[in-house]
């Protein structure tokens, strides 16, 4: 167990007839481990940490005869023990203790050498001893997650991909997103494994809330590729992917819209294309897709209704009506009228019905919307009178406030010829007035 550099020599004649512990125990493994553990405990003294021979021997005894926990404890002291590393590593290699060899390399700052050995074990080129349990790829992943050497991480990430891509990507799932580990680069490295690339980007976008236009667009492109690559007959799977793509288009605000519109233009993904046109503010192409290609008029109405800004909703509804009024798709006039009535009946408050009269085709009778017009006129008159009433109440409140201000104006007299000392304009007796340091001024001029 002593290192090869040791100067120790056995006395002649020898003090005993035993060559080593195995010779002493005559193949009794349990007895051998008991004696080996006793010797390890004996060597675990202060003197052992001061001697290269004893500390190297101690490490060998612990590795061979003690528990994994004892070995892990000793590994924490590798940097302070005066070990004969060439001898120790050579001995561990002869015993096929490849996990321990790798841990020693990590402790002395040689992570690359450690992972090279462990990859050899993963690929079956070397077979670790049963007494030195090798956890597998998880040990490599843990080591790379803890590493701060980005160049080394990328090198071994690429080496691990052919072995187990789903485990390899965990390195970046557990590391913080940074310029050293950009998610788009990770996703591109996973080009041969699109399913894993999708899962990784979904984690970045949904859980880590990554707001990156390139990554969002790349993820959308992967969804599109998955849909287009599906064979005929896989309608359930196709429907699930399309639903995921539509939801992503709706929720994401970090998409290269024109690029994605170009990708979908010559495909059968018309609903998804309509959503993209809508996000780009191109309401007419979106509504044409809903009404003429998808023939889903409820979807078209819902599209208009769900727009956030009132002016945008008004614009979209008018475009929808224009499509119905001037459709060139050979639709029956009765169907066009029914769709028009549905829009006017359910969403008439969204726009001025007087504009509808100017849009109405010459060959359409005004009688078919007469009921809606009557209701629209009543609503218009009601809103106008309501606005007048609110204006009058506001004016009255302003006058009351002015009267209160006049009563406390400390004797200042305001008449038809009084002027503001700041802007030099004649007072309107309904304007708020303020007294300041002996002057009378408009409230807005104070």
Short mmCIF file of C-alpha atoms in Angstrom, two decimals:
data_model
loop_
_atom_site.label_atom_id
_atom_site.label_comp_id
_atom_site.label_asym_id
_atom_site.label_seq_id
_atom_site.Cartn_x
_atom_site.Cartn_y
_atom_site.Cartn_z
CA UNK A 1 0.00 0.00 0.00
CA UNK A 2 2.99 2.32 0.32
CA UNK A 3 3.72 4.50 -2.69
CA UNK A 4 6.38 3.38 -5.16
CA UNK A 5 8.52 6.33 -4.12
CA UNK A 6 8.70 5.02 -0.54
CA UNK A 7 12.17 4.26 0.86
CA UNK A 8 10.79 1.63 3.23
CA UNK A 9 12.44 -1.80 2.96
CA UNK A 10 11.44 -4.99 4.70
CA UNK A 11 13.97 -6.31 7.17
CA UNK A 12 15.74 -9.54 6.50
CA UNK A 13 14.94 -11.96 7.82
CA UNK A 14 11.27 -10.84 7.74
CA UNK A 15 9.44 -10.18 11.01
CA UNK A 16 6.52 -12.38 9.92
CA UNK A 17 5.55 -14.80 7.18
CA UNK A 18 2.63 -12.80 5.75
CA UNK A 19 3.07 -10.95 2.45
CA UNK A 20 -0.08 -8.83 2.79
CA UNK A 21 -3.60 -8.86 4.26
CA UNK A 22 -4.98 -11.17 1.61
CA UNK A 23 -2.25 -13.69 2.36
CA UNK A 24 -3.04 -13.38 6.06
CA UNK A 25 -6.82 -13.91 5.67
CA UNK A 26 -6.48 -16.70 3.09
CA UNK A 27 -9.35 -15.41 0.90
CA UNK A 28 -11.79 -14.61 3.72
CA UNK A 29 -13.15 -11.32 2.33
CA UNK A 30 -15.07 -10.37 5.46
CA UNK A 31 -12.01 -10.89 7.63
CA UNK A 32 -9.88 -8.99 5.12
CA UNK A 33 -12.23 -5.97 5.23
CA UNK A 34 -12.22 -5.98 9.05
CA UNK A 35 -8.42 -5.91 9.19
CA UNK A 36 -8.26 -3.30 6.40
CA UNK A 37 -10.71 -1.04 8.25
CA UNK A 38 -8.66 -1.44 11.43
CA UNK A 39 -5.50 -0.40 9.63
CA UNK A 40 -7.30 2.60 8.07
CA UNK A 41 -8.43 3.69 11.53
CA UNK A 42 -4.89 3.24 12.84
CA UNK A 43 -3.45 5.38 10.07
CA UNK A 44 -6.05 8.14 10.66
CA UNK A 45 -3.76 10.00 13.03
CA UNK A 46 -2.16 13.42 13.00
CA UNK A 47 1.14 11.83 11.96
CA UNK A 48 -0.46 10.40 8.80
CA UNK A 49 -1.31 13.89 7.54
CA UNK A 50 2.35 14.89 7.82
CA UNK A 51 3.74 11.97 5.85
CA UNK A 52 3.34 11.37 2.11
CA UNK A 53 3.84 7.65 2.54
CA UNK A 54 1.29 7.28 5.33
CA UNK A 55 -1.33 9.63 3.83
CA UNK A 56 -1.12 7.81 0.47
CA UNK A 57 -1.44 4.44 2.21
CA UNK A 58 -4.33 5.77 4.31
CA UNK A 59 -6.20 6.82 1.15
CA UNK A 60 -5.73 3.38 -0.40
CA UNK A 61 -6.97 1.57 2.71
CA UNK A 62 -10.03 3.82 3.01
CA UNK A 63 -10.85 3.42 -0.69
CA UNK A 64 -10.51 -0.36 -0.56
CA UNK A 65 -11.96 -1.23 2.82
CA UNK A 66 -14.00 1.64 4.26
CA UNK A 67 -17.50 2.88 3.39
CA UNK A 68 -18.28 5.37 0.60
CA UNK A 69 -19.12 7.95 3.25
CA UNK A 70 -15.64 7.62 4.79
CA UNK A 71 -14.06 7.98 1.37
CA UNK A 72 -16.15 11.08 0.59
CA UNK A 73 -14.98 12.62 3.87
CA UNK A 74 -11.35 11.88 3.02
CA UNK A 75 -11.80 13.35 -0.48
CA UNK A 76 -12.56 16.74 1.07
CA UNK A 77 -8.98 16.74 2.42
CA UNK A 78 -7.25 15.87 -0.87
CA UNK A 79 -5.84 19.37 -1.26
CA UNK A 80 -4.24 19.37 2.21
CA UNK A 81 -2.92 15.80 2.29
CA UNK A 82 0.71 15.32 1.07
CA UNK A 83 -0.38 12.60 -1.36
CA UNK A 84 1.79 10.96 -3.98
CA UNK A 85 -0.74 11.62 -6.77
CA UNK A 86 0.96 9.68 -9.61
CA UNK A 87 1.24 6.60 -7.42
CA UNK A 88 -2.27 6.96 -5.93
CA UNK A 89 -3.95 7.51 -9.30
CA UNK A 90 -2.08 4.58 -10.82
CA UNK A 91 -3.16 2.32 -7.95
CA UNK A 92 -6.80 3.46 -8.17
CA UNK A 93 -6.72 2.77 -11.92
CA UNK A 94 -5.46 -0.75 -11.29
CA UNK A 95 -8.35 -1.27 -8.87
CA UNK A 96 -10.82 0.22 -11.41
CA UNK A 97 -11.88 2.93 -8.96
CA UNK A 98 -12.82 5.34 -11.75
CA UNK A 99 -15.35 7.36 -9.76
CA UNK A 100 -12.75 8.10 -7.10
CA UNK A 101 -10.13 8.98 -9.71
CA UNK A 102 -12.52 11.52 -11.22
CA UNK A 103 -13.30 13.06 -7.84
CA UNK A 104 -9.57 13.48 -7.16
CA UNK A 105 -9.08 15.16 -10.53
CA UNK A 106 -11.90 17.58 -9.71
CA UNK A 107 -10.32 18.40 -6.34
CA UNK A 108 -7.01 19.27 -8.00
CA UNK A 109 -8.69 21.37 -10.74
CA UNK A 110 -8.66 18.84 -13.59
CA UNK A 111 -12.40 18.56 -14.33
CA UNK A 112 -11.80 17.71 -18.00
CA UNK A 113 -9.76 14.62 -17.12
CA UNK A 114 -12.42 13.50 -14.65
CA UNK A 115 -15.20 13.75 -17.21
CA UNK A 116 -13.12 11.99 -19.88
CA UNK A 117 -12.79 8.99 -17.56
CA UNK A 118 -16.50 9.03 -16.66
CA UNK A 119 -17.55 9.28 -20.32
CA UNK A 120 -15.39 6.22 -21.03
CA UNK A 121 -17.30 4.41 -18.28
CA UNK A 122 -20.63 5.59 -19.73
CA UNK A 123 -19.72 4.29 -23.17
CA UNK A 124 -18.57 0.96 -21.75
CA UNK A 125 -14.93 1.31 -22.75
CA UNK A 126 -13.90 0.80 -19.10
CA UNK A 127 -15.73 -1.16 -16.39
CA UNK A 128 -15.75 0.37 -12.85
CA UNK A 129 -15.20 -1.86 -9.84
CA UNK A 130 -18.23 -3.02 -7.85
CA UNK A 131 -16.62 -1.43 -4.78
CA UNK A 132 -16.48 2.00 -6.44
CA UNK A 133 -20.07 2.68 -7.47
CA UNK A 134 -20.39 4.84 -10.59
CA UNK A 135 -23.66 6.90 -10.51
CA UNK A 136 -23.66 7.38 -14.28
CA UNK A 137 -24.31 10.54 -16.28
CA UNK A 138 -25.84 12.32 -13.27
CA UNK A 139 -22.33 12.63 -11.76
CA UNK A 140 -21.09 14.37 -14.91
CA UNK A 141 -24.13 16.67 -15.01
CA UNK A 142 -23.62 17.73 -11.40
CA UNK A 143 -19.95 18.50 -12.06
CA UNK A 144 -20.70 20.59 -15.15
CA UNK A 145 -23.52 22.48 -13.42
CA UNK A 146 -21.03 23.49 -10.71
CA UNK A 147 -18.30 24.43 -13.22
CA UNK A 148 -17.60 28.07 -14.04
CA UNK A 149 -15.57 27.25 -17.15
CA UNK A 150 -18.09 27.95 -19.93
CA UNK A 151 -15.76 26.67 -22.66
CA UNK A 152 -15.36 23.33 -20.91
CA UNK A 153 -19.12 23.11 -20.27
CA UNK A 154 -19.92 23.58 -23.97
CA UNK A 155 -17.26 21.05 -25.01
CA UNK A 156 -18.60 18.27 -22.81
CA UNK A 157 -22.23 19.19 -23.43
CA UNK A 158 -21.66 18.34 -27.11
CA UNK A 159 -19.92 15.09 -26.14
CA UNK A 160 -22.86 14.09 -23.93
CA UNK A 161 -25.56 14.83 -26.52
CA UNK A 162 -25.16 11.55 -28.47
CA UNK A 163 -25.12 9.61 -25.19
CA UNK A 164 -28.21 11.14 -23.53
CA UNK A 165 -29.46 14.46 -24.90
CA UNK A 166 -32.32 14.79 -22.41
CA UNK A 167 -29.88 14.50 -19.49
CA UNK A 168 -27.28 16.74 -21.12
CA UNK A 169 -29.68 19.66 -21.53
CA UNK A 170 -30.25 19.60 -17.77
CA UNK A 171 -26.88 21.36 -17.46
CA UNK A 172 -28.40 24.53 -18.91
CA UNK A 173 -31.82 24.06 -17.32
CA UNK A 174 -30.12 24.32 -13.95
CA UNK A 175 -27.67 27.09 -14.80
CA UNK A 176 -28.85 30.73 -14.81
CA UNK A 177 -29.48 32.25 -18.23
CA UNK A 178 -26.53 34.45 -19.19
CA UNK A 179 -24.40 35.61 -22.10
CA UNK A 180 -22.15 32.59 -21.50
CA UNK A 181 -25.10 30.21 -21.86
CA UNK A 182 -27.58 31.80 -24.30
CA UNK A 183 -30.73 29.64 -24.67
CA UNK A 184 -30.83 30.06 -28.45
CA UNK A 185 -27.38 28.49 -28.78
CA UNK A 186 -28.48 25.59 -26.58
CA UNK A 187 -31.60 25.08 -28.71
CA UNK A 188 -29.59 25.14 -31.93
CA UNK A 189 -27.17 22.52 -30.55
CA UNK A 190 -30.24 20.35 -29.96
CA UNK A 191 -31.16 20.46 -33.65
CA UNK A 192 -31.16 16.66 -33.96
CA UNK A 193 -33.45 16.37 -30.97
CA UNK A 194 -36.34 18.82 -31.64
CA UNK A 195 -38.55 17.38 -28.88
CA UNK A 196 -35.87 18.07 -26.27
CA UNK A 197 -35.20 21.50 -27.76
CA UNK A 198 -38.91 22.35 -27.42
CA UNK A 199 -39.01 21.21 -23.79
CA UNK A 200 -35.92 23.30 -22.99
CA UNK A 201 -37.26 26.45 -24.66
CA UNK A 202 -40.68 25.99 -23.05
CA UNK A 203 -38.94 25.88 -19.68
CA UNK A 204 -37.07 29.11 -20.51
CA UNK A 205 -40.15 30.91 -21.82
CA UNK A 206 -42.82 29.72 -19.39
CA UNK A 207 -41.04 29.04 -16.10
CA UNK A 208 -38.09 31.42 -16.36
CA UNK A 209 -40.13 34.07 -18.22
CA UNK A 210 -37.46 34.64 -20.86
CA UNK A 211 -38.33 37.69 -22.97
CA UNK A 212 -36.21 37.13 -26.05
CA UNK A 213 -37.55 37.58 -29.57
CA UNK A 214 -35.13 35.09 -31.14
CA UNK A 215 -35.98 32.32 -28.67
CA UNK A 216 -39.75 32.86 -28.89
CA UNK A 217 -39.59 32.83 -32.68
CA UNK A 218 -37.35 29.74 -32.73
CA UNK A 219 -39.78 27.91 -30.43
CA UNK A 220 -42.71 28.85 -32.70
CA UNK A 221 -40.74 27.57 -35.71
CA UNK A 222 -40.15 24.26 -33.93
CA UNK A 223 -43.90 23.95 -33.30
CA UNK A 224 -44.56 24.59 -37.00
CA UNK A 225 -41.95 22.00 -38.02
CA UNK A 226 -43.56 19.42 -35.74
CA UNK A 227 -46.99 20.02 -37.29
CA UNK A 228 -45.79 19.94 -40.88
CA UNK A 229 -43.75 16.77 -40.30
CA UNK A 230 -46.73 14.73 -39.03
CA UNK A 231 -47.98 11.99 -41.30
CA UNK A 232 -51.56 11.71 -42.49
CA UNK A 233 -53.86 10.04 -40.00
CA UNK A 234 -52.33 11.59 -36.89
CA UNK A 235 -55.14 14.11 -36.53
CA UNK A 236 -55.29 14.01 -32.72
CA UNK A 237 -51.58 14.73 -32.41
CA UNK A 238 -51.81 17.40 -35.11
CA UNK A 239 -54.74 19.06 -33.31
CA UNK A 240 -52.81 19.14 -30.02
CA UNK A 241 -49.76 20.74 -31.63
CA UNK A 242 -51.88 23.31 -33.47
CA UNK A 243 -53.67 24.22 -30.26
CA UNK A 244 -50.31 24.71 -28.53
CA UNK A 245 -49.07 26.86 -31.43
CA UNK A 246 -52.21 29.07 -31.42
CA UNK A 247 -52.01 29.60 -27.66
CA UNK A 248 -48.35 30.51 -27.96
CA UNK A 249 -49.07 33.01 -30.75
CA UNK A 250 -51.78 34.64 -28.63
CA UNK A 251 -49.75 34.82 -25.40
CA UNK A 252 -46.29 35.76 -26.68
CA UNK A 253 -45.36 39.38 -27.29
CA UNK A 254 -41.87 38.53 -28.52
CA UNK A 255 -42.34 37.09 -32.01
CA UNK A 256 -40.88 38.05 -35.37
CA UNK A 257 -44.32 38.30 -36.93
CA UNK A 258 -43.38 38.89 -40.55
CA UNK A 259 -40.94 35.99 -40.53
CA UNK A 260 -43.58 33.63 -39.13
CA UNK A 261 -46.25 34.96 -41.51
CA UNK A 262 -43.89 34.10 -44.37
CA UNK A 263 -43.47 30.57 -42.99
CA UNK A 264 -47.23 29.98 -42.79
CA UNK A 265 -48.38 31.71 -45.98
CA UNK A 266 -48.15 28.63 -48.18
CA UNK A 267 -49.32 26.11 -45.58
CA UNK A 268 -52.73 24.87 -44.47
CA UNK A 269 -52.35 26.52 -41.06
CA UNK A 270 -54.82 29.28 -41.93
CA UNK A 271 -56.18 29.86 -38.42
CA UNK A 272 -52.66 30.33 -37.08
CA UNK A 273 -51.84 32.66 -39.98
CA UNK A 274 -54.92 34.77 -39.18
CA UNK A 275 -53.77 35.12 -35.56
CA UNK A 276 -50.37 36.38 -36.71
CA UNK A 277 -51.97 38.93 -39.06
CA UNK A 278 -54.08 40.11 -36.14
CA UNK A 279 -51.06 40.52 -33.85
CA UNK A 280 -49.38 42.53 -36.61
CA UNK A 281 -52.43 44.82 -36.77
CA UNK A 282 -53.41 43.62 -40.25
CA UNK A 283 -57.11 43.13 -39.52
CA UNK A 284 -58.35 42.76 -43.08
CA UNK A 285 -56.15 39.75 -44.01
CA UNK A 286 -57.03 38.13 -40.68
CA UNK A 287 -60.77 38.61 -41.13
CA UNK A 288 -60.65 37.45 -44.75
CA UNK A 289 -59.02 34.22 -43.59
CA UNK A 290 -61.68 33.69 -40.94
CA UNK A 291 -64.64 34.44 -43.19
CA UNK A 292 -63.66 33.22 -46.66
CA UNK A 293 -61.13 30.42 -46.10
CA UNK A 294 -62.14 29.06 -42.70
CA UNK A 295 -65.80 30.05 -43.11
CA UNK A 296 -65.99 30.61 -39.35
CA UNK A 297 -67.96 33.80 -38.82
CA UNK A 298 -68.21 33.39 -35.05
CA UNK A 299 -64.42 33.29 -34.90
CA UNK A 300 -64.32 36.50 -36.94
CA UNK A 301 -66.74 38.23 -34.55
CA UNK A 302 -64.82 37.00 -31.51
CA UNK A 303 -61.60 38.28 -33.08
CA UNK A 304 -63.06 41.79 -33.35
CA UNK A 305 -64.62 41.71 -29.90
CA UNK A 306 -61.39 40.62 -28.15
CA UNK A 307 -59.33 43.55 -29.42
CA UNK A 308 -58.34 45.68 -26.43
CA UNK A 309 -58.65 49.25 -27.74
CA UNK A 310 -62.09 50.61 -28.59
CA UNK A 311 -60.90 52.38 -31.75
CA UNK A 312 -59.27 49.17 -32.94
CA UNK A 313 -62.46 47.20 -32.30
CA UNK A 314 -64.47 49.79 -34.23
CA UNK A 315 -62.05 49.58 -37.17
CA UNK A 316 -62.13 45.78 -37.20
CA UNK A 317 -65.95 45.58 -37.10
CA UNK A 318 -66.22 48.03 -39.97
CA UNK A 319 -63.73 45.96 -41.99
CA UNK A 320 -65.80 42.85 -41.25
CA UNK A 321 -68.97 44.59 -42.42
CA UNK A 322 -67.21 45.77 -45.57
CA UNK A 323 -66.21 42.16 -46.30
CA UNK A 324 -69.83 41.07 -45.96
CA UNK A 325 -71.14 43.99 -48.03
CA UNK A 326 -68.67 43.55 -50.88
CA UNK A 327 -67.89 39.84 -50.79
CA UNK A 328 -66.71 38.46 -54.12
CA UNK A 329 -66.70 34.84 -53.03
CA UNK A 330 -70.05 34.03 -54.61
CA UNK A 331 -71.85 33.74 -51.29
CA UNK A 332 -75.64 33.81 -51.26
CA UNK A 333 -76.93 37.26 -50.43
CA UNK A 334 -79.14 35.78 -47.69
CA UNK A 335 -76.10 34.36 -45.88
CA UNK A 336 -74.24 37.66 -46.16
CA UNK A 337 -77.26 39.51 -44.76
CA UNK A 338 -77.53 37.10 -41.83
CA UNK A 339 -73.86 37.57 -40.93
CA UNK A 340 -74.26 41.34 -41.25
CA UNK A 341 -77.32 41.36 -38.97
CA UNK A 342 -75.42 39.26 -36.43
CA UNK A 343 -72.61 41.79 -36.28
CA UNK A 344 -74.93 44.81 -36.14
CA UNK A 345 -77.25 43.20 -33.62
CA UNK A 346 -74.59 41.99 -31.19
CA UNK A 347 -71.99 44.71 -31.54
CA UNK A 348 -73.83 47.77 -32.87
CA UNK A 349 -72.65 49.83 -29.90
CA UNK A 350 -69.05 49.44 -31.06
CA UNK A 351 -69.42 51.86 -33.98
CA UNK A 352 -71.59 54.61 -35.46
CA UNK A 353 -74.44 53.04 -37.44
CA UNK A 354 -74.60 56.11 -39.66
CA UNK A 355 -71.34 54.90 -41.23
CA UNK A 356 -73.03 51.63 -42.09
CA UNK A 357 -75.54 53.42 -44.35
CA UNK A 358 -72.72 54.77 -46.53
CA UNK A 359 -71.18 51.30 -46.80
CA UNK A 360 -74.44 49.56 -47.70
CA UNK A 361 -74.29 48.17 -51.29
CA UNK A 362 -76.68 49.76 -53.78
CA UNK A 363 -78.46 46.47 -54.41
CA UNK A 364 -79.23 45.92 -50.71
CA UNK A 365 -82.52 47.09 -49.23
CA UNK A 366 -82.34 49.34 -46.21
CA UNK A 367 -85.43 47.59 -44.86
CA UNK A 368 -83.43 44.56 -43.69
CA UNK A 369 -81.65 46.68 -41.05
CA UNK A 370 -84.50 49.06 -40.29
CA UNK A 371 -85.03 47.60 -36.79
CA UNK A 372 -81.36 48.01 -35.98
CA UNK A 373 -81.39 51.57 -37.30
CA UNK A 374 -84.33 52.49 -35.07
CA UNK A 375 -82.50 51.13 -32.03
CA UNK A 376 -79.32 52.86 -33.15
CA UNK A 377 -81.07 56.22 -33.48
CA UNK A 378 -82.57 55.86 -30.02
CA UNK A 379 -79.18 54.98 -28.57
CA UNK A 380 -77.56 57.93 -30.34
CA UNK A 381 -80.17 60.38 -29.05
CA UNK A 382 -79.90 58.91 -25.56
CA UNK A 383 -76.11 59.27 -25.51
CA UNK A 384 -76.33 62.84 -26.84
CA UNK A 385 -78.83 63.90 -24.20
CA UNK A 386 -76.87 62.13 -21.51
CA UNK A 387 -73.75 64.05 -22.55
CA UNK A 388 -75.68 67.34 -22.48
CA UNK A 389 -77.01 66.57 -19.02
CA UNK A 390 -73.56 65.74 -17.68
CA UNK A 391 -72.17 68.91 -19.27
CA UNK A 392 -74.87 71.04 -17.63
CA UNK A 393 -74.26 69.46 -14.23
CA UNK A 394 -70.54 70.04 -14.57
CA UNK A 395 -71.10 73.69 -15.50
CA UNK A 396 -73.43 74.18 -12.53
CA UNK A 397 -70.87 72.66 -10.15
CA UNK A 398 -68.25 75.03 -11.56
CA UNK A 399 -70.49 78.07 -11.01
CA UNK A 400 -71.22 76.96 -7.45
CA UNK A 401 -67.51 76.68 -6.83
CA UNK A 402 -66.99 80.17 -8.29
CA UNK A 403 -69.66 81.59 -6.03
CA UNK A 404 -67.91 80.08 -3.03
CA UNK A 405 -64.65 81.61 -4.21
CA UNK A 406 -66.29 85.07 -4.71
CA UNK A 407 -67.64 85.01 -1.17
CA UNK A 408 -64.13 84.57 0.22
CA UNK A 409 -62.27 86.91 -2.15
CA UNK A 410 -61.36 89.36 0.67
CA UNK A 411 -63.24 92.31 -0.83
CA UNK A 412 -61.99 92.17 -4.40
CA UNK A 413 -64.64 93.36 -6.86
CA UNK A 414 -64.91 91.65 -10.25
CA UNK A 415 -66.87 93.35 -13.00
CA UNK A 416 -67.14 93.10 -16.81
CA UNK A 417 -63.96 95.18 -17.29
CA UNK A 418 -61.74 93.35 -14.77
CA UNK A 419 -58.67 91.73 -16.28
CA UNK A 420 -56.23 89.05 -15.14
CA UNK A 421 -52.95 90.58 -13.95
CA UNK A 422 -50.98 87.70 -15.50
CA UNK A 423 -52.47 87.12 -18.97
CA UNK A 424 -54.24 90.55 -19.21
CA UNK A 425 -57.45 89.01 -20.52
CA UNK A 426 -60.96 89.97 -19.40
CA UNK A 427 -62.51 87.55 -16.88
CA UNK A 428 -65.30 85.22 -17.90
CA UNK A 429 -67.44 85.09 -14.80
CA UNK A 430 -67.70 81.31 -15.13
CA UNK A 431 -63.89 80.92 -15.00
CA UNK A 432 -62.26 79.93 -11.69
CA UNK A 433 -60.66 83.03 -10.10
CA UNK A 434 -57.85 83.14 -7.56
CA UNK A 435 -56.51 86.01 -5.45
CA UNK A 436 -52.77 86.18 -5.02
CA UNK A 437 -50.72 88.78 -3.14
CA UNK A 438 -53.25 91.55 -3.76
CA UNK A 439 -53.99 90.59 -7.38
CA UNK A 440 -56.87 88.81 -9.05
CA UNK A 441 -55.88 86.18 -11.59
CA UNK A 442 -57.32 83.23 -13.51
CA UNK A 443 -56.96 79.99 -11.58
CA UNK A 444 -55.02 78.58 -14.56
CA UNK A 445 -52.63 81.57 -14.40
CA UNK A 446 -51.82 81.29 -10.72
#
